[in-house]
Amino acid sequence: AANWTRDPVQVSIEPEQVAVDSVDQIVYIVTSDNKFALLYNIIVQQDLKRVLVFCNRKDTVVRLADRLKRHGLKCETLTGDVPQEKRSRRLAEFKSGRIRVLVATDVVARGIHIEDMDHVINFNLPQDPEDYVHRIGRTGRAGSAGTSISFADERESFYIVDIEDFMARPLPCIEPDENWLELPE
């Protein structure tokens, strides 16, 4: 640009705050074997009505959604493999409450707004701290309160430090109650 302009100026804009203050952030330290039971119990025991669950991989999204359906939860997937028409329909059904749990990749981490969605769950922690911020930004929008729950297992817990550095604040890391790690019979 300097070749074709006179006295060019570069302007960079950074966000005033990286994560919205209206989102309560909780990280559960859990083994990979216990993640599904914890997810199921959080949804059922807290009677969550509209939950967006993020996974890092498409195959994980499909397997997790299938397992949630087998346990009686109204659930759909949203990934880059889902045709745009189906994505739009599933998103509309999720917004209306006909779908209780939407399991997705980062394809929906940016640019969507869903009224009254109070929980985002990171089944997998993202490797990129900026992706974490975009994911949790799907809740706590327009002045509403929201909750972000993340699962940190033996492979993904190493991402916590980078996320904390990026946000310039610590993440509260706790262990779940033992009874949340068991599936009902």
PDB file of C-alpha atoms in Angstrom:
ATOM      1  CA  ALA A   1       0.000   0.000   0.000  1.00  0.00           C
ATOM      2  CA  ALA A   2       2.923   2.343   0.676  1.00  0.00           C
ATOM      3  CA  ASN A   3       3.808   2.320  -3.070  1.00  0.00           C
ATOM      4  CA  TRP A   4       0.421   3.737  -4.102  1.00  0.00           C
ATOM      5  CA  THR A   5      -0.429   6.098  -1.239  1.00  0.00           C
ATOM      6  CA  ARG A   6       1.028   9.167   0.416  1.00  0.00           C
ATOM      7  CA  ASP A   7       1.785   9.016   4.114  1.00  0.00           C
ATOM      8  CA  PRO A   8      -0.043   5.720   4.739  1.00  0.00           C
ATOM      9  CA  VAL A   9      -1.101   4.965   8.291  1.00  0.00           C
ATOM     10  CA  GLN A  10      -1.753   1.515   9.721  1.00  0.00           C
ATOM     11  CA  VAL A  11      -4.614   1.213  12.185  1.00  0.00           C
ATOM     12  CA  SER A  12      -5.029  -1.852  14.404  1.00  0.00           C
ATOM     13  CA  ILE A  13      -8.021  -2.304  16.634  1.00  0.00           C
ATOM     14  CA  GLU A  14      -7.981  -4.631  19.612  1.00  0.00           C
ATOM     15  CA  PRO A  15     -11.014  -5.522  21.686  1.00  0.00           C
ATOM     16  CA  GLU A  16     -11.394  -3.604  24.938  1.00  0.00           C
ATOM     17  CA  GLN A  17     -12.004  -6.842  26.765  1.00  0.00           C
ATOM     18  CA  VAL A  18     -11.296 -10.302  25.512  1.00  0.00           C
ATOM     19  CA  ALA A  19     -14.082 -12.194  27.315  1.00  0.00           C
ATOM     20  CA  VAL A  20     -17.357 -10.700  28.329  1.00  0.00           C
ATOM     21  CA  ASP A  21     -17.813 -10.135  32.029  1.00  0.00           C
ATOM     22  CA  SER A  22     -21.378 -11.429  31.819  1.00  0.00           C
ATOM     23  CA  VAL A  23     -20.147 -15.017  31.284  1.00  0.00           C
ATOM     24  CA  ASP A  24     -19.359 -17.155  34.333  1.00  0.00           C
ATOM     25  CA  GLN A  25     -16.533 -19.474  33.353  1.00  0.00           C
ATOM     26  CA  ILE A  26     -16.013 -22.865  34.997  1.00  0.00           C
ATOM     27  CA  VAL A  27     -13.464 -25.521  34.069  1.00  0.00           C
ATOM     28  CA  TYR A  28     -14.010 -29.050  35.314  1.00  0.00           C
ATOM     29  CA  ILE A  29     -10.864 -31.129  35.651  1.00  0.00           C
ATOM     30  CA  VAL A  30     -12.028 -34.558  34.496  1.00  0.00           C
ATOM     31  CA  THR A  31     -10.691 -37.668  32.810  1.00  0.00           C
ATOM     32  CA  SER A  32     -11.645 -38.281  29.201  1.00  0.00           C
ATOM     33  CA  ASP A  33     -13.549 -41.412  30.331  1.00  0.00           C
ATOM     34  CA  ASN A  34     -15.821 -39.316  32.583  1.00  0.00           C
ATOM     35  CA  LYS A  35     -16.566 -36.440  30.217  1.00  0.00           C
ATOM     36  CA  PHE A  36     -19.770 -37.873  28.763  1.00  0.00           C
ATOM     37  CA  ALA A  37     -21.312 -38.680  32.156  1.00  0.00           C
ATOM     38  CA  LEU A  38     -20.437 -35.189  33.388  1.00  0.00           C
ATOM     39  CA  LEU A  39     -21.969 -33.563  30.300  1.00  0.00           C
ATOM     40  CA  TYR A  40     -25.142 -35.647  30.560  1.00  0.00           C
ATOM     41  CA  ASN A  41     -25.555 -34.932  34.285  1.00  0.00           C
ATOM     42  CA  ILE A  42     -24.965 -31.193  33.900  1.00  0.00           C
ATOM     43  CA  ILE A  43     -27.660 -30.993  31.230  1.00  0.00           C
ATOM     44  CA  VAL A  44     -30.188 -33.218  33.025  1.00  0.00           C
ATOM     45  CA  GLN A  45     -29.589 -32.314  36.673  1.00  0.00           C
ATOM     46  CA  GLN A  46     -29.525 -28.580  35.970  1.00  0.00           C
ATOM     47  CA  ASP A  47     -32.492 -28.998  33.590  1.00  0.00           C
ATOM     48  CA  LEU A  48     -30.780 -26.959  30.876  1.00  0.00           C
ATOM     49  CA  LYS A  49     -33.179 -26.125  28.053  1.00  0.00           C
ATOM     50  CA  ARG A  50     -30.808 -24.894  25.327  1.00  0.00           C
ATOM     51  CA  VAL A  51     -27.153 -25.968  25.358  1.00  0.00           C
ATOM     52  CA  LEU A  52     -24.455 -25.454  22.733  1.00  0.00           C
ATOM     53  CA  VAL A  53     -21.687 -28.063  23.056  1.00  0.00           C
ATOM     54  CA  PHE A  54     -18.404 -27.530  21.209  1.00  0.00           C
ATOM     55  CA  CYS A  55     -16.059 -30.297  20.074  1.00  0.00           C
ATOM     56  CA  ASN A  56     -12.797 -29.924  18.185  1.00  0.00           C
ATOM     57  CA  ARG A  57     -13.446 -32.604  15.559  1.00  0.00           C
ATOM     58  CA  LYS A  58     -16.374 -33.538  13.329  1.00  0.00           C
ATOM     59  CA  ASP A  59     -16.173 -37.232  14.223  1.00  0.00           C
ATOM     60  CA  THR A  60     -16.342 -36.333  17.915  1.00  0.00           C
ATOM     61  CA  VAL A  61     -19.429 -34.192  17.239  1.00  0.00           C
ATOM     62  CA  VAL A  62     -21.205 -37.102  15.524  1.00  0.00           C
ATOM     63  CA  ARG A  63     -20.291 -39.693  18.181  1.00  0.00           C
ATOM     64  CA  LEU A  64     -21.240 -37.376  21.054  1.00  0.00           C
ATOM     65  CA  ALA A  65     -24.586 -36.426  19.509  1.00  0.00           C
ATOM     66  CA  ASP A  66     -25.427 -40.083  18.849  1.00  0.00           C
ATOM     67  CA  ARG A  67     -24.650 -40.969  22.440  1.00  0.00           C
ATOM     68  CA  LEU A  68     -26.745 -38.079  23.787  1.00  0.00           C
ATOM     69  CA  LYS A  69     -29.667 -39.203  21.596  1.00  0.00           C
ATOM     70  CA  ARG A  70     -29.331 -42.771  22.911  1.00  0.00           C
ATOM     71  CA  HIS A  71     -29.670 -41.306  26.416  1.00  0.00           C
ATOM     72  CA  GLY A  72     -32.916 -39.566  25.499  1.00  0.00           C
ATOM     73  CA  LEU A  73     -31.808 -35.995  24.790  1.00  0.00           C
ATOM     74  CA  LYS A  74     -33.157 -34.128  21.747  1.00  0.00           C
ATOM     75  CA  CYS A  75     -29.910 -33.355  19.990  1.00  0.00           C
ATOM     76  CA  GLU A  76     -28.531 -32.388  16.568  1.00  0.00           C
ATOM     77  CA  THR A  77     -25.132 -31.666  15.024  1.00  0.00           C
ATOM     78  CA  LEU A  78     -23.706 -28.652  13.245  1.00  0.00           C
ATOM     79  CA  THR A  79     -20.416 -29.042  11.371  1.00  0.00           C
ATOM     80  CA  GLY A  80     -18.915 -27.979   8.081  1.00  0.00           C
ATOM     81  CA  ASP A  81     -20.152 -31.270   6.584  1.00  0.00           C
ATOM     82  CA  VAL A  82     -23.787 -30.337   7.185  1.00  0.00           C
ATOM     83  CA  PRO A  83     -25.261 -28.628   4.081  1.00  0.00           C
ATOM     84  CA  GLN A  84     -26.146 -24.946   4.571  1.00  0.00           C
ATOM     85  CA  GLU A  85     -29.902 -25.544   4.261  1.00  0.00           C
ATOM     86  CA  LYS A  86     -29.795 -28.158   7.049  1.00  0.00           C
ATOM     87  CA  ARG A  87     -27.539 -25.912   9.163  1.00  0.00           C
ATOM     88  CA  SER A  88     -30.039 -23.072   8.913  1.00  0.00           C
ATOM     89  CA  ARG A  89     -32.959 -25.363   9.753  1.00  0.00           C
ATOM     90  CA  ARG A  90     -31.176 -26.940  12.741  1.00  0.00           C
ATOM     91  CA  LEU A  91     -30.140 -23.537  14.028  1.00  0.00           C
ATOM     92  CA  ALA A  92     -33.749 -22.300  13.745  1.00  0.00           C
ATOM     93  CA  GLU A  93     -35.011 -25.404  15.591  1.00  0.00           C
ATOM     94  CA  PHE A  94     -32.385 -24.866  18.293  1.00  0.00           C
ATOM     95  CA  LYS A  95     -33.339 -21.204  18.662  1.00  0.00           C
ATOM     96  CA  SER A  96     -37.017 -22.137  18.963  1.00  0.00           C
ATOM     97  CA  GLY A  97     -36.298 -24.774  21.619  1.00  0.00           C
ATOM     98  CA  ARG A  98     -37.264 -27.819  19.540  1.00  0.00           C
ATOM     99  CA  ILE A  99     -33.654 -28.996  19.830  1.00  0.00           C
ATOM    100  CA  ARG A 100     -32.295 -29.055  23.387  1.00  0.00           C
ATOM    101  CA  VAL A 101     -28.623 -29.751  22.646  1.00  0.00           C
ATOM    102  CA  LEU A 102     -26.671 -28.621  19.605  1.00  0.00           C
ATOM    103  CA  VAL A 103     -23.271 -30.305  19.281  1.00  0.00           C
ATOM    104  CA  ALA A 104     -20.996 -28.343  16.964  1.00  0.00           C
ATOM    105  CA  THR A 105     -17.533 -27.588  15.726  1.00  0.00           C
ATOM    106  CA  ASP A 106     -16.199 -24.040  15.528  1.00  0.00           C
ATOM    107  CA  VAL A 107     -18.377 -23.499  12.431  1.00  0.00           C
ATOM    108  CA  VAL A 108     -20.847 -21.801  14.830  1.00  0.00           C
ATOM    109  CA  ALA A 109     -18.306 -20.203  17.155  1.00  0.00           C
ATOM    110  CA  ARG A 110     -18.589 -16.852  15.390  1.00  0.00           C
ATOM    111  CA  GLY A 111     -21.358 -14.735  14.044  1.00  0.00           C
ATOM    112  CA  ILE A 112     -24.459 -16.362  15.482  1.00  0.00           C
ATOM    113  CA  HIS A 113     -26.752 -14.957  18.137  1.00  0.00           C
ATOM    114  CA  ILE A 114     -29.238 -17.116  19.993  1.00  0.00           C
ATOM    115  CA  GLU A 115     -31.616 -15.451  22.430  1.00  0.00           C
ATOM    116  CA  ASP A 116     -31.699 -16.838  25.971  1.00  0.00           C
ATOM    117  CA  MET A 117     -28.967 -19.408  25.480  1.00  0.00           C
ATOM    118  CA  ASP A 118     -27.467 -19.488  28.914  1.00  0.00           C
ATOM    119  CA  HIS A 119     -24.937 -22.348  28.611  1.00  0.00           C
ATOM    120  CA  VAL A 120     -22.033 -23.100  26.298  1.00  0.00           C
ATOM    121  CA  ILE A 121     -20.070 -26.247  27.052  1.00  0.00           C
ATOM    122  CA  ASN A 122     -16.614 -26.960  25.688  1.00  0.00           C
ATOM    123  CA  PHE A 123     -16.549 -30.754  25.583  1.00  0.00           C
ATOM    124  CA  ASN A 124     -13.052 -30.261  24.142  1.00  0.00           C
ATOM    125  CA  LEU A 125     -10.904 -27.265  24.967  1.00  0.00           C
ATOM    126  CA  PRO A 126      -9.775 -25.549  21.768  1.00  0.00           C
ATOM    127  CA  GLN A 127      -6.067 -25.355  21.023  1.00  0.00           C
ATOM    128  CA  ASP A 128      -6.350 -21.683  20.055  1.00  0.00           C
ATOM    129  CA  PRO A 129      -7.246 -19.329  22.942  1.00  0.00           C
ATOM    130  CA  GLU A 130      -9.049 -16.984  20.555  1.00  0.00           C
ATOM    131  CA  ASP A 131     -11.384 -19.841  19.571  1.00  0.00           C
ATOM    132  CA  TYR A 132     -12.206 -20.293  23.264  1.00  0.00           C
ATOM    133  CA  VAL A 133     -13.226 -16.637  23.531  1.00  0.00           C
ATOM    134  CA  HIS A 134     -15.411 -16.870  20.421  1.00  0.00           C
ATOM    135  CA  ARG A 135     -17.070 -20.036  21.694  1.00  0.00           C
ATOM    136  CA  ILE A 136     -17.977 -18.641  25.102  1.00  0.00           C
ATOM    137  CA  GLY A 137     -19.143 -15.444  23.423  1.00  0.00           C
ATOM    138  CA  ARG A 138     -22.208 -17.338  22.122  1.00  0.00           C
ATOM    139  CA  THR A 139     -23.711 -16.866  25.596  1.00  0.00           C
ATOM    140  CA  GLY A 140     -23.871 -13.807  27.847  1.00  0.00           C
ATOM    141  CA  ARG A 141     -24.809 -11.607  24.907  1.00  0.00           C
ATOM    142  CA  ALA A 142     -26.599  -8.252  24.843  1.00  0.00           C
ATOM    143  CA  GLY A 143     -26.315  -7.771  28.590  1.00  0.00           C
ATOM    144  CA  SER A 144     -27.655 -11.215  29.500  1.00  0.00           C
ATOM    145  CA  ALA A 145     -25.808 -13.475  31.897  1.00  0.00           C
ATOM    146  CA  GLY A 146     -24.392 -16.765  30.664  1.00  0.00           C
ATOM    147  CA  THR A 147     -22.301 -19.704  31.761  1.00  0.00           C
ATOM    148  CA  SER A 148     -19.392 -21.339  30.009  1.00  0.00           C
ATOM    149  CA  ILE A 149     -18.440 -24.803  31.199  1.00  0.00           C
ATOM    150  CA  SER A 150     -15.282 -26.435  29.905  1.00  0.00           C
ATOM    151  CA  PHE A 151     -13.896 -29.911  30.405  1.00  0.00           C
ATOM    152  CA  ALA A 152     -10.131 -30.223  30.791  1.00  0.00           C
ATOM    153  CA  ASP A 153      -8.911 -33.787  30.539  1.00  0.00           C
ATOM    154  CA  GLU A 154      -5.454 -35.328  30.627  1.00  0.00           C
ATOM    155  CA  ARG A 155      -4.718 -34.270  27.022  1.00  0.00           C
ATOM    156  CA  GLU A 156      -6.356 -30.834  26.868  1.00  0.00           C
ATOM    157  CA  SER A 157      -5.610 -29.342  30.285  1.00  0.00           C
ATOM    158  CA  PHE A 158      -2.363 -27.940  28.902  1.00  0.00           C
ATOM    159  CA  TYR A 159      -4.368 -25.363  26.902  1.00  0.00           C
ATOM    160  CA  ILE A 160      -5.632 -23.663  30.072  1.00  0.00           C
ATOM    161  CA  VAL A 161      -2.490 -21.588  30.616  1.00  0.00           C
ATOM    162  CA  ASP A 162      -2.582 -20.144  27.092  1.00  0.00           C
ATOM    163  CA  ILE A 163      -6.289 -19.321  27.446  1.00  0.00           C
ATOM    164  CA  GLU A 164      -5.667 -17.609  30.789  1.00  0.00           C
ATOM    165  CA  ASP A 165      -2.759 -15.630  29.338  1.00  0.00           C
ATOM    166  CA  PHE A 166      -4.858 -14.552  26.350  1.00  0.00           C
ATOM    167  CA  MET A 167      -7.733 -13.396  28.566  1.00  0.00           C
ATOM    168  CA  ALA A 168      -5.398 -11.969  31.213  1.00  0.00           C
ATOM    169  CA  ARG A 169      -7.384 -13.653  33.975  1.00  0.00           C
ATOM    170  CA  PRO A 170      -7.385 -17.032  35.693  1.00  0.00           C
ATOM    171  CA  LEU A 171      -9.982 -19.691  34.963  1.00  0.00           C
ATOM    172  CA  PRO A 172     -11.626 -21.307  37.981  1.00  0.00           C
ATOM    173  CA  CYS A 173     -10.719 -25.000  37.769  1.00  0.00           C
ATOM    174  CA  ILE A 174     -12.628 -27.448  39.954  1.00  0.00           C
ATOM    175  CA  GLU A 175     -13.289 -31.151  40.194  1.00  0.00           C
ATOM    176  CA  PRO A 176     -16.883 -32.258  39.622  1.00  0.00           C
ATOM    177  CA  ASP A 177     -18.995 -33.924  42.293  1.00  0.00           C
ATOM    178  CA  GLU A 178     -18.489 -37.687  42.215  1.00  0.00           C
ATOM    179  CA  ASN A 179     -22.211 -38.351  41.632  1.00  0.00           C
ATOM    180  CA  TRP A 180     -22.012 -36.310  38.373  1.00  0.00           C
ATOM    181  CA  LEU A 181     -19.561 -38.856  36.972  1.00  0.00           C
ATOM    182  CA  GLU A 182     -22.046 -41.721  36.954  1.00  0.00           C
ATOM    183  CA  LEU A 183     -24.701 -42.379  34.346  1.00  0.00           C
ATOM    184  CA  PRO A 184     -28.179 -43.410  35.486  1.00  0.00           C
ATOM    185  CA  GLU A 185     -29.129 -47.010  34.841  1.00  0.00           C
TER     186      GLU A 185
END
